[in-house]
Coordinates of C-alpha atoms in Angstrom, one line a residue:
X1 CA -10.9 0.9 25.1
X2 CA -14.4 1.1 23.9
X3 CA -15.2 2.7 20.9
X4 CA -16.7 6.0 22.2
X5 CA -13.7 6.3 24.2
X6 CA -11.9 5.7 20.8
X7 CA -14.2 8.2 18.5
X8 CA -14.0 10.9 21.4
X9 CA -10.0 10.8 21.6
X10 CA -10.0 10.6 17.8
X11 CA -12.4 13.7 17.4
X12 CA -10.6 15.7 20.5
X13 CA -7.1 15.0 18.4
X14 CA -8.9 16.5 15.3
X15 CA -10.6 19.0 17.1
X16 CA -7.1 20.4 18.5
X17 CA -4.5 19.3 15.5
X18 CA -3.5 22.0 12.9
X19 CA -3.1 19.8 10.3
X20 CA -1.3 22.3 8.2
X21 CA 1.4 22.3 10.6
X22 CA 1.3 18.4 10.6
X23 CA 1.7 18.4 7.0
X24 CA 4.8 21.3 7.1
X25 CA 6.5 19.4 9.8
X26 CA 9.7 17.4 9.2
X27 CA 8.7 14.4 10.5
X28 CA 5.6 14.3 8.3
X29 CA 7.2 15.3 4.9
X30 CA 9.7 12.3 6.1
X31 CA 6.5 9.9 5.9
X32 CA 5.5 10.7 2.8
X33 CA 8.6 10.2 1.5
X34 CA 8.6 6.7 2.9
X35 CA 5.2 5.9 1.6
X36 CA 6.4 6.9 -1.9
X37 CA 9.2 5.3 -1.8
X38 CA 7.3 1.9 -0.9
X39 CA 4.3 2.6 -2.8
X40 CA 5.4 3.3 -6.3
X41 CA 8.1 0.2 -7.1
X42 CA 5.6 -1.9 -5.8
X43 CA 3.0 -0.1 -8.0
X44 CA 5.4 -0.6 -11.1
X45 CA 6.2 -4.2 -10.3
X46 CA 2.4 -5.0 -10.2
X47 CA 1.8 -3.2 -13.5
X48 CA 5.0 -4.5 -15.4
X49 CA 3.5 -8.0 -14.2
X50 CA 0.1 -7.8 -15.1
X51 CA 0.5 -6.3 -18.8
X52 CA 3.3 -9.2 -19.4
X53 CA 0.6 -11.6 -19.9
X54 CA -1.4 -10.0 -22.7
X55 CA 1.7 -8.8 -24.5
X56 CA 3.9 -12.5 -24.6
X57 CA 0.5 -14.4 -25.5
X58 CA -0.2 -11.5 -28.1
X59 CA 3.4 -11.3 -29.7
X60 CA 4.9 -14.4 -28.3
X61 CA 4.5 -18.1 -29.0
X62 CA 5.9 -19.5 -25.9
X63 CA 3.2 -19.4 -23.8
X64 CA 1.7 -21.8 -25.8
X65 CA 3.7 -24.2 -24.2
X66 CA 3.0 -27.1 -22.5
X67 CA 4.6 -26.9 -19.0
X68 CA 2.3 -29.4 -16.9
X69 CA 0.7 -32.1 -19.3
X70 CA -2.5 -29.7 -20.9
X71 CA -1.6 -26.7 -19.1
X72 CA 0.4 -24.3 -20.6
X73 CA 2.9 -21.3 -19.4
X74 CA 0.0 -19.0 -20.1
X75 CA -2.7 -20.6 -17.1
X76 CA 0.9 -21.0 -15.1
X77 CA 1.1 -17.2 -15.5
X78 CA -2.6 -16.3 -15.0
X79 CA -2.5 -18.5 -11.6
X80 CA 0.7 -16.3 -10.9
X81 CA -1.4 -13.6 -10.8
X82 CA -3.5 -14.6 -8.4
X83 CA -0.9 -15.3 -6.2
X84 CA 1.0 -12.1 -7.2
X85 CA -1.7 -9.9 -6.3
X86 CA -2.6 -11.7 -2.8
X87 CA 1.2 -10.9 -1.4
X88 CA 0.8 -7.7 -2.5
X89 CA -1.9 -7.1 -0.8
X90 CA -0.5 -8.5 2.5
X91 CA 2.5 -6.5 1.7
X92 CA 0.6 -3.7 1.8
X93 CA -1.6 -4.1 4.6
X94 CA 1.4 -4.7 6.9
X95 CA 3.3 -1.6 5.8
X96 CA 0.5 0.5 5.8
X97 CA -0.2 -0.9 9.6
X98 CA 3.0 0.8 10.2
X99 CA 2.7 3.9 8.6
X100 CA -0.2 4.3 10.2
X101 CA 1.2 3.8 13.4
X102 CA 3.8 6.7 12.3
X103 CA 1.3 9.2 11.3
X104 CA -0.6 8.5 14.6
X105 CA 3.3 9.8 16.2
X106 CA 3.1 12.2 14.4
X107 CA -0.3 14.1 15.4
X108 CA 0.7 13.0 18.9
X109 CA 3.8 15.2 18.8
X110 CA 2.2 18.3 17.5
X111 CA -0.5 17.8 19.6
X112 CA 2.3 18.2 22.7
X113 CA 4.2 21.0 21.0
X114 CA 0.7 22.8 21.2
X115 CA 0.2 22.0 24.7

């Protein structure tokens, strides 16, 4: 499909959705639900993980530690990071592929039941 074929299905689906319906329905409510239920332990996880390292190098002394000849558990930790928060993201993007795909169902069914 092009994407004038794409904007005009996309604005005929807005044009003819009653959103407020959407958002009442089931199905919907049922989404949301999932999307909570995804988004906020991962949301948790990330923040219990990224304040860690400012509170055990601020109170601790074990991150002082050597772990790999100069570098200590601290840099092991930052790195971790890093690598934490580029999973995440691909979690993320991957899930939210899906919900998208669920909230597109979703419009497409009331936009039947109004047919």
């Amino acid at each position: 499909m092009s994407i004038e074929s794409d904007y005009k299905m996309e604005y005929e689906a807005e044009k003819k959705t009653d959103f407020v319906k959407v958002a009442k329905s089931s199905s919907f409510k049922q989404l949301i639900k999932a999307r909570k239920k995804f988004i906020v332990p991962l949301t948790i996880f990330f923040f219990i993980f990224y304040f860690m390292l400012p509170v055990l190098t601020s109170y601790t002394t074990f991150m002082n530690a050597m772990a790999i000849g100069d570098i200590s558990w601290a840099w092991i930790y930052a790195f971790a990071q890093f690598v934490m928060t580029w999973i995440l993201c691909i979690v993320y993007v991957k899930k939210s592929a899906s919900f998208d795909k669920q909230s597109n169902q979703i419009i497409e069914e009331q936009l039947k039941k109004e047919e």
